[in-house]
Amino acid sequence: MAALLLILLAFYGTLAGAPEAKRAPRAATKAESEGPAGAGNATSPGHLLVVGDSLAVATEAPLAGLLPGWQIETSANRGRHTGDGVAEITSRSNLPDVIFVSLWTNDKPS
């Protein structure tokens, strides 16, 4: 699952760097104009928690480029196992609306 998330993030990063095709402007939907869930208004940036192993180390700067204005908190450790990452998430009393998980690299396939 973590590998799939990493692939999707890498793919998104590739698309984010590509120039957009010319499209006619469209009106923002109600959800888009309200901003991230729980934000209350369109000017509030989101809050992202990244929990991962060594593959998530040093992802804060690229994510900040993709998500300007967002508060990005990273908890990534070399050699971290999935159980340790899950424990990191469940031990927090106040979680943000968005959590990116990059784990499983150090787990046994069995």
Coordinates of C-alpha atoms in Angstrom, one line a residue:
M1 CA 0.0 0.0 0.0
A2 CA 2.8 2.4 0.9
A3 CA 4.5 1.6 -2.4
L4 CA 1.2 2.6 -4.2
L5 CA 1.1 5.9 -2.3
L6 CA 4.7 6.6 -3.3
I7 CA 4.0 5.8 -6.9
L8 CA 0.9 8.1 -6.9
L9 CA 2.9 10.9 -5.2
A10 CA 5.7 10.6 -7.8
F11 CA 3.2 10.6 -10.6
Y12 CA 1.5 13.6 -9.2
G13 CA 4.8 15.4 -8.8
T14 CA 5.5 14.7 -12.5
L15 CA 2.2 16.1 -13.5
A16 CA 2.5 19.1 -11.2
G17 CA 5.7 20.0 -13.0
A18 CA 4.2 19.7 -16.5
P19 CA 2.6 22.8 -18.1
E20 CA -1.2 22.7 -18.0
A21 CA -3.1 22.5 -21.2
K22 CA -5.1 25.6 -22.0
R23 CA -8.6 25.3 -20.7
A24 CA -11.5 27.6 -20.3
P25 CA -11.8 28.9 -16.7
R26 CA -14.5 27.3 -14.6
A27 CA -16.3 28.4 -11.5
A28 CA -15.0 26.9 -8.2
T29 CA -17.3 24.3 -6.6
K30 CA -18.6 25.0 -3.1
A31 CA -16.1 22.5 -1.6
E32 CA -13.2 24.2 -3.4
S33 CA -14.2 27.6 -2.3
E34 CA -14.5 26.5 1.3
G35 CA -10.9 25.3 1.4
P36 CA -9.6 22.2 3.2
A37 CA -11.9 20.3 5.4
G38 CA -12.4 22.0 8.7
A39 CA -10.6 25.1 7.5
G40 CA -13.7 27.3 7.7
N41 CA -12.8 29.6 4.9
A42 CA -11.0 29.6 1.5
T43 CA -8.0 31.6 2.8
S44 CA -7.0 29.0 5.4
P45 CA -4.1 26.7 4.3
G46 CA -4.2 23.0 5.0
H47 CA -2.2 21.0 7.5
L48 CA -0.4 17.9 6.3
L49 CA 1.3 15.3 8.5
V50 CA 3.8 13.0 6.7
V51 CA 4.6 9.8 8.6
G52 CA 7.2 7.6 7.0
D53 CA 10.5 5.7 6.7
S54 CA 13.6 6.8 4.9
L55 CA 11.8 7.3 1.7
A56 CA 9.8 10.1 3.3
V57 CA 12.9 11.9 4.7
A58 CA 13.5 15.2 2.9
T59 CA 10.0 15.3 1.3
E60 CA 9.0 18.5 3.2
A61 CA 10.6 20.9 0.7
P62 CA 9.1 19.4 -2.5
L63 CA 5.7 19.1 -0.8
A64 CA 5.9 22.7 0.3
G65 CA 6.4 23.6 -3.3
L66 CA 3.3 21.6 -4.3
L67 CA 1.2 22.9 -1.4
P68 CA 2.1 26.6 -0.9
G69 CA 0.8 28.0 2.4
W70 CA 0.2 24.6 3.9
Q71 CA 1.7 23.7 7.3
I72 CA 3.7 20.5 6.7
E73 CA 4.9 18.4 9.6
T74 CA 7.2 15.4 8.9
S75 CA 7.9 12.5 11.1
A76 CA 10.2 10.2 9.1
N77 CA 12.9 7.9 10.4
R78 CA 15.4 5.7 8.6
G79 CA 14.5 2.0 9.1
R80 CA 11.0 2.7 10.5
H81 CA 8.6 -0.2 10.3
T82 CA 4.9 0.1 9.6
G83 CA 3.9 -0.7 13.2
D84 CA 6.1 2.2 14.5
G85 CA 4.5 4.6 12.0
V86 CA 1.0 3.5 13.0
A87 CA 1.9 4.0 16.6
E88 CA 3.2 7.5 15.8
I89 CA -0.2 8.4 14.3
T90 CA -2.4 6.7 17.0
S91 CA -0.4 8.3 19.8
R92 CA -1.3 11.8 18.7
S93 CA -4.3 13.5 20.3
N94 CA -4.8 16.0 17.5
L95 CA -4.5 14.8 13.9
P96 CA -4.6 17.1 10.9
D97 CA -7.2 16.6 8.1
V98 CA -4.6 15.2 5.7
I99 CA -2.1 12.4 6.6
F100 CA 0.4 11.1 4.1
V101 CA 1.8 7.7 5.0
S102 CA 5.0 6.3 3.4
L103 CA 5.7 3.0 5.2
W104 CA 6.2 -0.7 4.5
T105 CA 9.7 -0.4 2.9
N106 CA 11.4 -2.0 5.9
D107 CA 8.8 -4.7 6.6
K108 CA 9.1 -8.3 5.7
P109 CA 6.9 -9.2 2.7
S110 CA 5.4 -12.1 4.7

